[in-house]
Amino acid sequence: MAIDMRTVEPLGSKSALLEQAMRRNRAAPKSTNESFFSDLDMSDMLPADFDWLKQDKEAIENLVRQMDASIGQLNEQLRDMGRQTRAIDQFTRKSKTQFEDEQKLLFKQIQTLNALLKRQLDILNGVERQIEQVEIKQNNFLPHLGIGLIAGLMSAVTILVSAPLVMIAIDYFRA
């Protein structure tokens, strides 16, 4: 016949526990609490020491408090990081918008400069064409030939007229 050890109090010696189990098994029809406690032999039982359980309970409560505090600090840090992330996102969006606006302005300025340079080139090309037309008109050979002949004749007459005077001046400076 099997002995049911599930209902045996675990804080007694092995022999006392075995005796209790055997008595319970014989008196199985009795199932009241009084018969259960009357069958127990408490003489050789060790006194229960639950101080370790109290210490463990206190340690667990302290650990839970520390974990709650750590979770609270972590939650606050996460909130701060969320605020900082939002501030960084706003700054990034603002900077990006400013950069895009400045880039658009720069492109407009470049287009304006390109248009101005093109206009200047067109004007300079027009001036160059006009100068070429003026030079072509002024390059007639006959007027220049006439001017050269007249200038040459005037130089010859000047030399002939001034030669005797120059000779007198040279003689005067030698003496």
PDB file of N, CA, C and O in Angstrom, residues 42-85:
ATOM      1  N   MET A  42       4.735  16.496  17.738  1.00  0.00           N
ATOM      2  CA  MET A  42       5.492  17.742  17.650  1.00  0.00           C
ATOM      3  C   MET A  42       6.743  17.710  18.524  1.00  0.00           C
ATOM      4  O   MET A  42       7.458  18.682  18.585  1.00  0.00           O
ATOM      5  N   SER A  43       7.007  16.631  19.164  1.00  0.00           N
ATOM      6  CA  SER A  43       8.103  16.581  20.109  1.00  0.00           C
ATOM      7  C   SER A  43       9.470  16.696  19.431  1.00  0.00           C
ATOM      8  O   SER A  43      10.370  17.320  19.965  1.00  0.00           O
ATOM      9  N   ASP A  44       9.635  16.076  18.306  1.00  0.00           N
ATOM     10  CA  ASP A  44      10.946  16.110  17.668  1.00  0.00           C
ATOM     11  C   ASP A  44      11.003  17.066  16.469  1.00  0.00           C
ATOM     12  O   ASP A  44      11.924  17.006  15.668  1.00  0.00           O
ATOM     13  N   MET A  45      10.065  17.945  16.353  1.00  0.00           N
ATOM     14  CA  MET A  45      10.030  18.912  15.237  1.00  0.00           C
ATOM     15  C   MET A  45      10.956  20.077  15.560  1.00  0.00           C
ATOM     16  O   MET A  45      11.056  20.497  16.705  1.00  0.00           O
ATOM     17  N   LEU A  46      11.598  20.590  14.549  1.00  0.00           N
ATOM     18  CA  LEU A  46      12.467  21.754  14.700  1.00  0.00           C
ATOM     19  C   LEU A  46      11.618  23.020  14.724  1.00  0.00           C
ATOM     20  O   LEU A  46      10.609  23.112  14.020  1.00  0.00           O
ATOM     21  N   PRO A  47      12.008  23.963  15.532  1.00  0.00           N
ATOM     22  CA  PRO A  47      11.232  25.218  15.515  1.00  0.00           C
ATOM     23  C   PRO A  47      11.437  25.920  14.171  1.00  0.00           C
ATOM     24  O   PRO A  47      12.530  25.925  13.611  1.00  0.00           O
ATOM     25  N   ALA A  48      10.396  26.492  13.680  1.00  0.00           N
ATOM     26  CA  ALA A  48      10.466  27.164  12.377  1.00  0.00           C
ATOM     27  C   ALA A  48      11.236  28.473  12.501  1.00  0.00           C
ATOM     28  O   ALA A  48      11.004  29.263  13.415  1.00  0.00           O
ATOM     29  N   ASP A  49      12.158  28.686  11.560  1.00  0.00           N
ATOM     30  CA  ASP A  49      12.957  29.906  11.543  1.00  0.00           C
ATOM     31  C   ASP A  49      12.651  30.639  10.240  1.00  0.00           C
ATOM     32  O   ASP A  49      13.155  30.258   9.187  1.00  0.00           O
ATOM     33  N   PHE A  50      11.803  31.630  10.363  1.00  0.00           N
ATOM     34  CA  PHE A  50      11.393  32.366   9.164  1.00  0.00           C
ATOM     35  C   PHE A  50      12.069  33.726   9.048  1.00  0.00           C
ATOM     36  O   PHE A  50      11.634  34.589   8.290  1.00  0.00           O
ATOM     37  N   ASP A  51      13.156  33.953   9.784  1.00  0.00           N
ATOM     38  CA  ASP A  51      13.891  35.227   9.693  1.00  0.00           C
ATOM     39  C   ASP A  51      14.471  35.423   8.292  1.00  0.00           C
ATOM     40  O   ASP A  51      14.470  36.528   7.759  1.00  0.00           O
ATOM     41  N   TRP A  52      14.962  34.347   7.706  1.00  0.00           N
ATOM     42  CA  TRP A  52      15.526  34.449   6.353  1.00  0.00           C
ATOM     43  C   TRP A  52      14.464  34.882   5.352  1.00  0.00           C
ATOM     44  O   TRP A  52      14.724  35.607   4.408  1.00  0.00           O
ATOM     45  N   LEU A  53      13.214  34.411   5.621  1.00  0.00           N
ATOM     46  CA  LEU A  53      12.123  34.789   4.732  1.00  0.00           C
ATOM     47  C   LEU A  53      11.816  36.279   4.865  1.00  0.00           C
ATOM     48  O   LEU A  53      11.597  36.970   3.873  1.00  0.00           O
ATOM     49  N   LYS A  54      11.841  36.799   6.089  1.00  0.00           N
ATOM     50  CA  LYS A  54      11.621  38.228   6.319  1.00  0.00           C
ATOM     51  C   LYS A  54      12.741  39.050   5.666  1.00  0.00           C
ATOM     52  O   LYS A  54      12.483  40.094   5.061  1.00  0.00           O
ATOM     53  N   GLN A  55      13.982  38.577   5.827  1.00  0.00           N
ATOM     54  CA  GLN A  55      15.109  39.281   5.218  1.00  0.00           C
ATOM     55  C   GLN A  55      14.993  39.287   3.690  1.00  0.00           C
ATOM     56  O   GLN A  55      15.242  40.300   3.034  1.00  0.00           O
ATOM     57  N   ASP A  56      14.612  38.137   3.137  1.00  0.00           N
ATOM     58  CA  ASP A  56      14.425  38.070   1.682  1.00  0.00           C
ATOM     59  C   ASP A  56      13.307  39.001   1.232  1.00  0.00           C
ATOM     60  O   ASP A  56      13.410  39.671   0.204  1.00  0.00           O
ATOM     61  N   LYS A  57      12.236  39.037   2.034  1.00  0.00           N
ATOM     62  CA  LYS A  57      11.115  39.917   1.690  1.00  0.00           C
ATOM     63  C   LYS A  57      11.573  41.374   1.707  1.00  0.00           C
ATOM     64  O   LYS A  57      11.270  42.147   0.787  1.00  0.00           O
ATOM     65  N   GLU A  58      12.327  41.770   2.730  1.00  0.00           N
ATOM     66  CA  GLU A  58      12.835  43.143   2.807  1.00  0.00           C
ATOM     67  C   GLU A  58      13.784  43.436   1.647  1.00  0.00           C
ATOM     68  O   GLU A  58      13.740  44.520   1.047  1.00  0.00           O
ATOM     69  N   ALA A  59      14.650  42.465   1.347  1.00  0.00           N
ATOM     70  CA  ALA A  59      15.593  42.657   0.232  1.00  0.00           C
ATOM     71  C   ALA A  59      14.842  42.820  -1.087  1.00  0.00           C
ATOM     72  O   ALA A  59      15.176  43.671  -1.911  1.00  0.00           O
ATOM     73  N   ILE A  60      13.799  42.004  -1.283  1.00  0.00           N
ATOM     74  CA  ILE A  60      13.008  42.093  -2.513  1.00  0.00           C
ATOM     75  C   ILE A  60      12.274  43.427  -2.571  1.00  0.00           C
ATOM     76  O   ILE A  60      12.220  44.074  -3.627  1.00  0.00           O
ATOM     77  N   GLU A  61      11.723  43.874  -1.418  1.00  0.00           N
ATOM     78  CA  GLU A  61      11.047  45.177  -1.399  1.00  0.00           C
ATOM     79  C   GLU A  61      12.022  46.305  -1.712  1.00  0.00           C
ATOM     80  O   GLU A  61      11.691  47.231  -2.459  1.00  0.00           O
ATOM     81  N   ASN A  62      13.244  46.250  -1.139  1.00  0.00           N
ATOM     82  CA  ASN A  62      14.269  47.262  -1.451  1.00  0.00           C
ATOM     83  C   ASN A  62      14.631  47.229  -2.934  1.00  0.00           C
ATOM     84  O   ASN A  62      14.777  48.276  -3.578  1.00  0.00           O
ATOM     85  N   LEU A  63      14.779  46.030  -3.448  1.00  0.00           N
ATOM     86  CA  LEU A  63      15.106  45.890  -4.863  1.00  0.00           C
ATOM     87  C   LEU A  63      13.999  46.470  -5.742  1.00  0.00           C
ATOM     88  O   LEU A  63      14.262  47.167  -6.729  1.00  0.00           O
ATOM     89  N   VAL A  64      12.741  46.203  -5.367  1.00  0.00           N
ATOM     90  CA  VAL A  64      11.600  46.741  -6.134  1.00  0.00           C
ATOM     91  C   VAL A  64      11.612  48.262  -6.064  1.00  0.00           C
ATOM     92  O   VAL A  64      11.387  48.945  -7.075  1.00  0.00           O
ATOM     93  N   ARG A  65      11.889  48.842  -4.881  1.00  0.00           N
ATOM     94  CA  ARG A  65      11.958  50.313  -4.757  1.00  0.00           C
ATOM     95  C   ARG A  65      13.074  50.885  -5.631  1.00  0.00           C
ATOM     96  O   ARG A  65      12.890  51.891  -6.310  1.00  0.00           O
ATOM     97  N   GLN A  66      14.236  50.231  -5.604  1.00  0.00           N
ATOM     98  CA  GLN A  66      15.356  50.683  -6.433  1.00  0.00           C
ATOM     99  C   GLN A  66      15.004  50.597  -7.916  1.00  0.00           C
ATOM    100  O   GLN A  66      15.322  51.491  -8.698  1.00  0.00           O
ATOM    101  N   MET A  67      14.342  49.493  -8.278  1.00  0.00           N
ATOM    102  CA  MET A  67      13.954  49.338  -9.686  1.00  0.00           C
ATOM    103  C   MET A  67      12.937  50.400 -10.078  1.00  0.00           C
ATOM    104  O   MET A  67      13.010  50.967 -11.172  1.00  0.00           O
ATOM    105  N   ASP A  68      11.977  50.705  -9.187  1.00  0.00           N
ATOM    106  CA  ASP A  68      11.004  51.763  -9.466  1.00  0.00           C
ATOM    107  C   ASP A  68      11.712  53.107  -9.650  1.00  0.00           C
ATOM    108  O   ASP A  68      11.393  53.872 -10.557  1.00  0.00           O
ATOM    109  N   ALA A  69      12.682  53.398  -8.768  1.00  0.00           N
ATOM    110  CA  ALA A  69      13.420  54.652  -8.880  1.00  0.00           C
ATOM    111  C   ALA A  69      14.213  54.688 -10.191  1.00  0.00           C
ATOM    112  O   ALA A  69      14.232  55.710 -10.888  1.00  0.00           O
ATOM    113  N   SER A  70      14.852  53.569 -10.521  1.00  0.00           N
ATOM    114  CA  SER A  70      15.627  53.508 -11.774  1.00  0.00           C
ATOM    115  C   SER A  70      14.720  53.680 -12.984  1.00  0.00           C
ATOM    116  O   SER A  70      15.061  54.387 -13.931  1.00  0.00           O
ATOM    117  N   ILE A  71      13.557  53.036 -12.935  1.00  0.00           N
ATOM    118  CA  ILE A  71      12.613  53.161 -14.048  1.00  0.00           C
ATOM    119  C   ILE A  71      12.124  54.602 -14.153  1.00  0.00           C
ATOM    120  O   ILE A  71      11.988  55.143 -15.248  1.00  0.00           O
ATOM    121  N   GLY A  72      11.872  55.257 -12.993  1.00  0.00           N
ATOM    122  CA  GLY A  72      11.469  56.663 -13.001  1.00  0.00           C
ATOM    123  C   GLY A  72      12.540  57.550 -13.610  1.00  0.00           C
ATOM    124  O   GLY A  72      12.256  58.439 -14.425  1.00  0.00           O
ATOM    125  N   GLN A  73      13.801  57.327 -13.223  1.00  0.00           N
ATOM    126  CA  GLN A  73      14.908  58.105 -13.792  1.00  0.00           C
ATOM    127  C   GLN A  73      15.045  57.840 -15.287  1.00  0.00           C
ATOM    128  O   GLN A  73      15.249  58.766 -16.073  1.00  0.00           O
ATOM    129  N   LEU A  74      14.923  56.590 -15.667  1.00  0.00           N
ATOM    130  CA  LEU A  74      15.017  56.237 -17.082  1.00  0.00           C
ATOM    131  C   LEU A  74      13.889  56.892 -17.869  1.00  0.00           C
ATOM    132  O   LEU A  74      14.106  57.417 -18.967  1.00  0.00           O
ATOM    133  N   ASN A  75      12.681  56.890 -17.299  1.00  0.00           N
ATOM    134  CA  ASN A  75      11.542  57.520 -17.954  1.00  0.00           C
ATOM    135  C   ASN A  75      11.784  59.021 -18.132  1.00  0.00           C
ATOM    136  O   ASN A  75      11.507  59.585 -19.192  1.00  0.00           O
ATOM    137  N   GLU A  76      12.327  59.669 -17.090  1.00  0.00           N
ATOM    138  CA  GLU A  76      12.629  61.109 -17.178  1.00  0.00           C
ATOM    139  C   GLU A  76      13.702  61.370 -18.240  1.00  0.00           C
ATOM    140  O   GLU A  76      13.601  62.322 -19.021  1.00  0.00           O
ATOM    141  N   GLN A  77      14.720  60.519 -18.275  1.00  0.00           N
ATOM    142  CA  GLN A  77      15.764  60.672 -19.295  1.00  0.00           C
ATOM    143  C   GLN A  77      15.197  60.483 -20.688  1.00  0.00           C
ATOM    144  O   GLN A  77      15.565  61.207 -21.618  1.00  0.00           O
ATOM    145  N   LEU A  78      14.297  59.519 -20.844  1.00  0.00           N
ATOM    146  CA  LEU A  78      13.673  59.306 -22.149  1.00  0.00           C
ATOM    147  C   LEU A  78      12.842  60.516 -22.554  1.00  0.00           C
ATOM    148  O   LEU A  78      12.845  60.919 -23.725  1.00  0.00           O
ATOM    149  N   ARG A  79      12.122  61.116 -21.592  1.00  0.00           N
ATOM    150  CA  ARG A  79      11.353  62.328 -21.899  1.00  0.00           C
ATOM    151  C   ARG A  79      12.281  63.457 -22.328  1.00  0.00           C
ATOM    152  O   ARG A  79      11.998  64.171 -23.284  1.00  0.00           O
ATOM    153  N   ASP A  80      13.409  63.613 -21.580  1.00  0.00           N
ATOM    154  CA  ASP A  80      14.379  64.656 -21.940  1.00  0.00           C
ATOM    155  C   ASP A  80      14.951  64.406 -23.330  1.00  0.00           C
ATOM    156  O   ASP A  80      15.104  65.332 -24.130  1.00  0.00           O
ATOM    157  N   MET A  81      15.274  63.143 -23.608  1.00  0.00           N
ATOM    158  CA  MET A  81      15.805  62.816 -24.931  1.00  0.00           C
ATOM    159  C   MET A  81      14.769  63.085 -26.005  1.00  0.00           C
ATOM    160  O   MET A  81      15.102  63.553 -27.098  1.00  0.00           O
ATOM    161  N   GLY A  82      13.496  62.810 -25.704  1.00  0.00           N
ATOM    162  CA  GLY A  82      12.431  63.094 -26.656  1.00  0.00           C
ATOM    163  C   GLY A  82      12.332  64.588 -26.928  1.00  0.00           C
ATOM    164  O   GLY A  82      12.182  65.013 -28.083  1.00  0.00           O
ATOM    165  N   ARG A  83      12.425  65.397 -25.870  1.00  0.00           N
ATOM    166  CA  ARG A  83      12.396  66.853 -26.056  1.00  0.00           C
ATOM    167  C   ARG A  83      13.589  67.310 -26.884  1.00  0.00           C
ATOM    168  O   ARG A  83      13.444  68.143 -27.781  1.00  0.00           O
ATOM    169  N   GLN A  84      14.766  66.783 -26.557  1.00  0.00           N
ATOM    170  CA  GLN A  84      15.967  67.163 -27.294  1.00  0.00           C
ATOM    171  C   GLN A  84      15.865  66.723 -28.747  1.00  0.00           C
ATOM    172  O   GLN A  84      16.257  67.461 -29.654  1.00  0.00           O
ATOM    173  N   THR A  85      15.322  65.538 -28.971  1.00  0.00           N
ATOM    174  CA  THR A  85      15.172  65.044 -30.343  1.00  0.00           C
ATOM    175  C   THR A  85      14.220  65.937 -31.123  1.00  0.00           C
ATOM    176  O   THR A  85      14.482  66.278 -32.276  1.00  0.00           O
TER     177      THR A  85
END
